[in-house]
Amino acid sequence: MQIKPIGLRVAVKPIKEEEITKSGIILPDTAKEKKAEGEIIAIGTDVKIKELGLVVGQRVLFGKYAGDDVKMGDEEIKILSCEDVLAVIEN
Amino acid sequence: MQIKPIGLRVAVKPIKEEEITKSGIILPDTAKEKKAEGEIIAIGTDVKIKELGLVVGQRVLFGKYAGDDVKMGDEEIKILSCEDVLAVIEN
Amino acid sequence: MQIKPIGLRVAVKPIKEEEITKSGIILPDTAKEKKAEGEIIAIGTDVKIKELGLVVGQRVLFGKYAGDDVKMGDEEIKILSCEDVLAVIEN
Amino acid sequence: MQIKPIGLRVAVKPIKEEEITKSGIILPDTAKEKKAEGEIIAIGTDVKIKELGLVVGQRVLFGKYAGDDVKMGDEEIKILSCEDVLAVIEN
Amino acid sequence: MQIKPIGLRVAVKPIKEEEITKSGIILPDTAKEKKAEGEIIAIGTDVKIKELGLVVGQRVLFGKYAGDDVKMGDEEIKILSCEDVLAVIEN
Amino acid sequence: MQIKPIGLRVAVKPIKEEEITKSGIILPDTAKEKKAEGEIIAIGTDVKIKELGLVVGQRVLFGKYAGDDVKMGDEEIKILSCEDVLAVIEN
Amino acid sequence: MQIKPIGLRVAVKPIKEEEITKSGIILPDTAKEKKAEGEIIAIGTDVKIKELGLVVGQRVLFGKYAGDDVKMGDEEIKILSCEDVLAVIEN
């Protein structure tokens, strides 16, 4: 079973906070809006998403409380408006 | 008797919650806005709907309280703005 | 005497609730916004109305309290913004 | 002395309520927003007005409290945004 | 010294109320928003102003409290957004 | 050191009020929003600024509390959105 | 590890206030919104950013509380909407 976001949205698998810290990025709690990290598992149907440079597999930064939470089997995923994706993290 | 949505709308037949759970998707009650699933039974008259990738027969995810509820005979249907369709669920 | 709506509007003759129920559609009172049905008796002057697929004679579904009520002789009509027409009902 | 509305506006000469009733149209007081009728005496400078189908001499329906009231000599006129003109009444 | 409005604006020299009344136009105090009359002394830099039909020397009608008041030497002028110019008065 | 505004903005050096009065323009305190005058010292990067007719060296009129105040060395400057520039003052 | 902003955003490394003062620019506390300076370390994926004249390495001025704060290793960075970048500071 797979999910295909509609329009200018992406589906992401959030990365647990302990894993994020190990990787070097710290998402300060003191920030105005708490941030989270995740991996893009599906991109939406709007062709503008490619212009934005978003592709499956990227690690992205977004507002922790943005978007919609859904559980697929055991996996928690988030459907985010592309507007809520702040940046891609490249290694 | 059939319904043809006008503009950027789709008509969906909601899927009962007990059936959704069996299929593997869980729609957590703790989410900001409760989600629901349904099957598209008619697409609207706006040509942009096809660009969004929405077609009759798809199983879609949407906000439980989005759109307008109508009863056709025994069947409860929902007329949704395409903006409220978050994702297509593919098996 | 006839009425010609201006812009993206249609004029509809509302159908009485007892007639609607007989036809098979039920408009639940429990819905967020009460719905009503009517027949389009005139379409507006904006060319986009045809792209929306609205023509004279169609039976349409709309929000009961949307639009503007006018009485022409004995006939009560409603002038609706096309945005408020949810769907066409086809037999 | 004449008035030439600017942009997407028309100038109308309101028709007294007793004359309206005689003509067959009744503007119910119970409507959400009280309606009024008038004759277009000048159209604005925006070319889109012609696409809307508005011309001098038409009898139009509009919200009683829409637009701006001005008195030219003895004549009371109203300058209306085209958006506030609901329909043309044709005999 | 001269003033050149920027964008979709015009500069007007307001006409005193006693002069307006003599000319035949009456601006009723009972209107929702008090009106005023003035003469256009400069038009803005946006090319769309010509499409609107506004030129220097025209007598125009506008909302009394719209725009910005400036004094040049002894002369009080008003810089108005074109949107606030309701109509041109032609003799 | 120089400042280059980004987008539809200009940088202005405000003119002191005693100098403004000498020049003939009076900016009445009684106006809805207090006005100020300044000289454009840099224009933004958006090409539409030239269409608006704004160039370095012009004396312009703007809302006293519009824009952002910055001090460069001893010089106080203001970065203004072009929308807040009401007019150019020409001698 | 690097960050690539999405859309019309830039990533900046804020410059400490004591360093800013030495350089000649003073960001007055009395301003409506406190300002800050920073160096652009990455530009977003939207092609319009180049039209705005923003490139990596520039020193820019922005609202101190605009954008989103993130820590990469020891480095604090800010992801800013391009709309919040007021000006480039050139030496």
Short mmCIF file of N, CA and C in Angstrom, two decimals, chain C residues 8-91:
data_model
loop_
_atom_site.label_atom_id
_atom_site.label_comp_id
_atom_site.label_asym_id
_atom_site.label_seq_id
_atom_site.Cartn_x
_atom_site.Cartn_y
_atom_site.Cartn_z
N LEU C 8 -20.45 35.76 -13.08
CA LEU C 8 -20.41 34.33 -12.74
C LEU C 8 -21.56 33.98 -11.79
N ARG C 9 -22.80 34.15 -12.29
CA ARG C 9 -23.99 33.85 -11.48
C ARG C 9 -24.98 33.05 -12.31
N VAL C 10 -25.85 32.32 -11.63
CA VAL C 10 -26.99 31.68 -12.30
C VAL C 10 -28.26 32.02 -11.52
N ALA C 11 -29.41 32.01 -12.23
CA ALA C 11 -30.70 32.16 -11.55
C ALA C 11 -31.32 30.77 -11.48
N VAL C 12 -31.81 30.40 -10.29
CA VAL C 12 -32.44 29.08 -10.14
C VAL C 12 -33.83 29.23 -9.54
N LYS C 13 -34.70 28.28 -9.90
CA LYS C 13 -36.04 28.18 -9.29
C LYS C 13 -35.92 27.06 -8.27
N PRO C 14 -35.97 27.37 -6.97
CA PRO C 14 -35.82 26.31 -5.96
C PRO C 14 -36.93 25.28 -6.08
N ILE C 15 -36.61 24.02 -5.78
CA ILE C 15 -37.57 22.91 -5.79
C ILE C 15 -38.01 22.68 -4.34
N LYS C 16 -39.33 22.53 -4.14
CA LYS C 16 -39.85 22.37 -2.77
C LYS C 16 -39.33 21.08 -2.15
N GLU C 17 -39.13 21.10 -0.83
CA GLU C 17 -38.49 19.96 -0.16
C GLU C 17 -39.26 18.65 -0.32
N GLU C 18 -40.61 18.69 -0.34
CA GLU C 18 -41.37 17.44 -0.46
C GLU C 18 -41.11 16.79 -1.83
N GLU C 19 -40.92 17.61 -2.86
CA GLU C 19 -40.61 17.07 -4.19
C GLU C 19 -39.19 16.49 -4.26
N ILE C 20 -38.27 17.10 -3.53
CA ILE C 20 -36.89 16.62 -3.54
C ILE C 20 -36.83 15.22 -2.94
N THR C 21 -37.49 15.03 -1.81
CA THR C 21 -37.43 13.75 -1.12
C THR C 21 -37.94 12.63 -2.01
N LYS C 22 -39.06 12.90 -2.70
CA LYS C 22 -39.61 11.89 -3.61
C LYS C 22 -38.58 11.44 -4.64
N SER C 23 -37.74 12.37 -5.10
CA SER C 23 -36.82 12.06 -6.19
C SER C 23 -35.65 11.18 -5.77
N GLY C 24 -35.46 11.02 -4.46
CA GLY C 24 -34.38 10.12 -4.05
C GLY C 24 -33.24 10.79 -3.32
N ILE C 25 -33.04 12.10 -3.57
CA ILE C 25 -31.97 12.82 -2.87
C ILE C 25 -32.52 13.27 -1.52
N ILE C 26 -31.75 13.09 -0.51
CA ILE C 26 -32.14 13.60 0.80
C ILE C 26 -31.09 14.60 1.23
N LEU C 27 -31.57 15.73 1.69
CA LEU C 27 -30.64 16.77 2.09
C LEU C 27 -30.67 16.82 3.61
N PRO C 28 -29.72 16.15 4.27
CA PRO C 28 -29.80 15.99 5.72
C PRO C 28 -29.72 17.32 6.47
N ASP C 29 -30.62 17.49 7.43
CA ASP C 29 -30.64 18.70 8.26
C ASP C 29 -29.42 18.78 9.16
N THR C 30 -28.81 17.64 9.35
CA THR C 30 -27.68 17.60 10.27
C THR C 30 -26.40 18.08 9.61
N ALA C 31 -26.44 18.32 8.30
CA ALA C 31 -25.25 18.79 7.61
C ALA C 31 -24.86 20.16 8.15
N LYS C 32 -23.56 20.47 8.03
CA LYS C 32 -23.03 21.75 8.52
C LYS C 32 -23.86 22.91 7.97
N GLU C 33 -24.12 22.88 6.66
CA GLU C 33 -24.91 23.93 6.05
C GLU C 33 -26.04 23.26 5.30
N LYS C 34 -27.29 23.68 5.59
CA LYS C 34 -28.45 23.07 4.94
C LYS C 34 -28.37 23.24 3.41
N LYS C 35 -28.75 22.20 2.68
CA LYS C 35 -28.66 22.24 1.23
C LYS C 35 -30.05 22.44 0.63
N ALA C 36 -30.06 22.87 -0.64
CA ALA C 36 -31.33 23.00 -1.36
C ALA C 36 -31.08 22.60 -2.81
N GLU C 37 -32.20 22.31 -3.50
CA GLU C 37 -32.11 21.95 -4.92
C GLU C 37 -32.91 22.95 -5.74
N GLY C 38 -32.51 23.13 -7.00
CA GLY C 38 -33.27 24.02 -7.85
C GLY C 38 -32.98 23.73 -9.30
N GLU C 39 -33.75 24.40 -10.18
CA GLU C 39 -33.54 24.26 -11.61
C GLU C 39 -32.97 25.57 -12.15
N ILE C 40 -31.93 25.47 -12.96
CA ILE C 40 -31.34 26.70 -13.54
C ILE C 40 -32.31 27.26 -14.58
N ILE C 41 -32.72 28.55 -14.38
CA ILE C 41 -33.61 29.17 -15.37
C ILE C 41 -32.90 30.22 -16.21
N ALA C 42 -31.71 30.65 -15.79
CA ALA C 42 -30.92 31.58 -16.60
C ALA C 42 -29.47 31.53 -16.14
N ILE C 43 -28.53 31.64 -17.10
CA ILE C 43 -27.12 31.64 -16.73
C ILE C 43 -26.55 33.04 -16.94
N GLY C 44 -25.50 33.36 -16.20
CA GLY C 44 -24.90 34.69 -16.21
C GLY C 44 -24.15 35.01 -17.48
N THR C 45 -23.56 36.21 -17.52
CA THR C 45 -22.95 36.72 -18.75
C THR C 45 -21.48 36.33 -18.89
N ASP C 46 -20.90 35.75 -17.87
CA ASP C 46 -19.48 35.41 -17.94
C ASP C 46 -19.29 34.12 -18.75
N VAL C 47 -18.36 34.17 -19.73
CA VAL C 47 -18.15 33.01 -20.60
C VAL C 47 -17.64 31.79 -19.86
N LYS C 48 -17.05 31.99 -18.67
CA LYS C 48 -16.52 30.85 -17.92
C LYS C 48 -17.61 29.91 -17.41
N ILE C 49 -18.86 30.37 -17.41
CA ILE C 49 -19.96 29.52 -16.93
C ILE C 49 -20.09 28.27 -17.78
N LYS C 50 -19.88 28.44 -19.09
CA LYS C 50 -19.99 27.25 -19.95
C LYS C 50 -18.88 26.25 -19.66
N GLU C 51 -17.67 26.75 -19.39
CA GLU C 51 -16.57 25.85 -19.00
C GLU C 51 -16.92 25.07 -17.73
N LEU C 52 -17.71 25.68 -16.85
CA LEU C 52 -18.11 24.99 -15.62
C LEU C 52 -19.18 23.94 -15.90
N GLY C 53 -19.77 23.96 -17.13
CA GLY C 53 -20.75 22.95 -17.50
C GLY C 53 -22.16 23.27 -17.03
N LEU C 54 -22.42 24.54 -16.74
CA LEU C 54 -23.77 24.93 -16.28
C LEU C 54 -24.60 25.43 -17.44
N VAL C 55 -25.81 24.85 -17.62
CA VAL C 55 -26.73 25.28 -18.69
C VAL C 55 -28.16 25.35 -18.14
N VAL C 56 -28.99 26.10 -18.84
CA VAL C 56 -30.40 26.24 -18.44
C VAL C 56 -31.08 24.87 -18.44
N GLY C 57 -31.92 24.62 -17.43
CA GLY C 57 -32.67 23.37 -17.36
C GLY C 57 -32.07 22.35 -16.40
N GLN C 58 -30.79 22.53 -16.04
CA GLN C 58 -30.15 21.58 -15.11
C GLN C 58 -30.73 21.69 -13.70
N ARG C 59 -30.72 20.54 -13.04
CA ARG C 59 -31.11 20.52 -11.64
C ARG C 59 -29.84 20.57 -10.81
N VAL C 60 -29.75 21.54 -9.92
CA VAL C 60 -28.49 21.74 -9.19
C VAL C 60 -28.69 21.74 -7.68
N LEU C 61 -27.59 21.49 -7.00
CA LEU C 61 -27.53 21.42 -5.54
C LEU C 61 -26.74 22.63 -5.05
N PHE C 62 -27.25 23.31 -4.00
CA PHE C 62 -26.55 24.51 -3.50
C PHE C 62 -26.87 24.71 -2.02
N GLY C 63 -26.12 25.57 -1.37
CA GLY C 63 -26.37 25.89 0.03
C GLY C 63 -27.68 26.66 0.15
N LYS C 64 -28.56 26.20 1.06
CA LYS C 64 -29.91 26.77 1.17
C LYS C 64 -29.88 28.28 1.41
N TYR C 65 -28.89 28.76 2.14
CA TYR C 65 -28.87 30.18 2.48
C TYR C 65 -27.89 30.96 1.62
N ALA C 66 -27.38 30.35 0.56
CA ALA C 66 -26.48 31.06 -0.35
C ALA C 66 -27.31 31.96 -1.28
N GLY C 67 -26.67 32.95 -1.90
CA GLY C 67 -27.29 33.75 -2.93
C GLY C 67 -28.35 34.72 -2.45
N ASP C 68 -29.08 35.30 -3.44
CA ASP C 68 -30.06 36.35 -3.19
C ASP C 68 -31.44 35.94 -3.67
N ASP C 69 -32.44 36.13 -2.80
CA ASP C 69 -33.82 35.77 -3.12
C ASP C 69 -34.58 36.93 -3.74
N VAL C 70 -35.29 36.65 -4.85
CA VAL C 70 -36.08 37.66 -5.54
C VAL C 70 -37.40 37.00 -5.93
N LYS C 71 -38.48 37.79 -5.98
CA LYS C 71 -39.78 37.25 -6.38
C LYS C 71 -40.16 37.87 -7.71
N MET C 72 -40.40 37.07 -8.75
CA MET C 72 -40.85 37.61 -10.04
C MET C 72 -42.29 37.18 -10.22
N GLY C 73 -43.24 38.10 -10.05
CA GLY C 73 -44.65 37.73 -10.07
C GLY C 73 -44.89 36.78 -8.91
N ASP C 74 -45.35 35.58 -9.22
CA ASP C 74 -45.62 34.60 -8.16
C ASP C 74 -44.42 33.70 -7.88
N GLU C 75 -43.41 33.81 -8.74
CA GLU C 75 -42.32 32.87 -8.69
C GLU C 75 -41.16 33.36 -7.81
N GLU C 76 -40.75 32.53 -6.87
CA GLU C 76 -39.58 32.88 -6.08
C GLU C 76 -38.34 32.33 -6.77
N ILE C 77 -37.36 33.19 -7.00
CA ILE C 77 -36.13 32.69 -7.60
C ILE C 77 -34.93 33.10 -6.74
N LYS C 78 -33.82 32.51 -7.05
CA LYS C 78 -32.59 32.75 -6.30
C LYS C 78 -31.49 33.06 -7.30
N ILE C 79 -30.73 34.10 -7.06
CA ILE C 79 -29.57 34.40 -7.90
C ILE C 79 -28.34 33.95 -7.12
N LEU C 80 -27.63 32.97 -7.71
CA LEU C 80 -26.52 32.31 -7.02
C LEU C 80 -25.20 32.60 -7.70
N SER C 81 -24.19 32.83 -6.92
CA SER C 81 -22.83 32.82 -7.45
C SER C 81 -22.51 31.39 -7.88
N CYS C 82 -21.86 31.22 -9.05
CA CYS C 82 -21.55 29.85 -9.52
C CYS C 82 -20.75 29.08 -8.50
N GLU C 83 -19.95 29.77 -7.72
CA GLU C 83 -19.14 29.14 -6.69
C GLU C 83 -20.01 28.38 -5.67
N ASP C 84 -21.25 28.82 -5.52
CA ASP C 84 -22.16 28.20 -4.56
C ASP C 84 -22.94 27.01 -5.12
N VAL C 85 -22.77 26.74 -6.42
CA VAL C 85 -23.42 25.56 -7.02
C VAL C 85 -22.48 24.37 -6.84
N LEU C 86 -22.90 23.41 -6.00
CA LEU C 86 -22.02 22.29 -5.66
C LEU C 86 -21.98 21.21 -6.74
N ALA C 87 -23.17 20.91 -7.31
CA ALA C 87 -23.23 19.79 -8.24
C ALA C 87 -24.50 19.86 -9.07
N VAL C 88 -24.46 19.18 -10.23
CA VAL C 88 -25.62 19.00 -11.08
C VAL C 88 -26.16 17.60 -10.78
N ILE C 89 -27.48 17.45 -10.68
CA ILE C 89 -28.09 16.14 -10.45
C ILE C 89 -28.65 15.64 -11.77
N GLU C 90 -28.13 14.48 -12.20
CA GLU C 90 -28.54 13.94 -13.50
C GLU C 90 -29.38 12.68 -13.30
N ASN C 91 -30.44 12.58 -14.06
CA ASN C 91 -31.31 11.40 -13.91
C ASN C 91 -31.00 10.33 -14.95
#
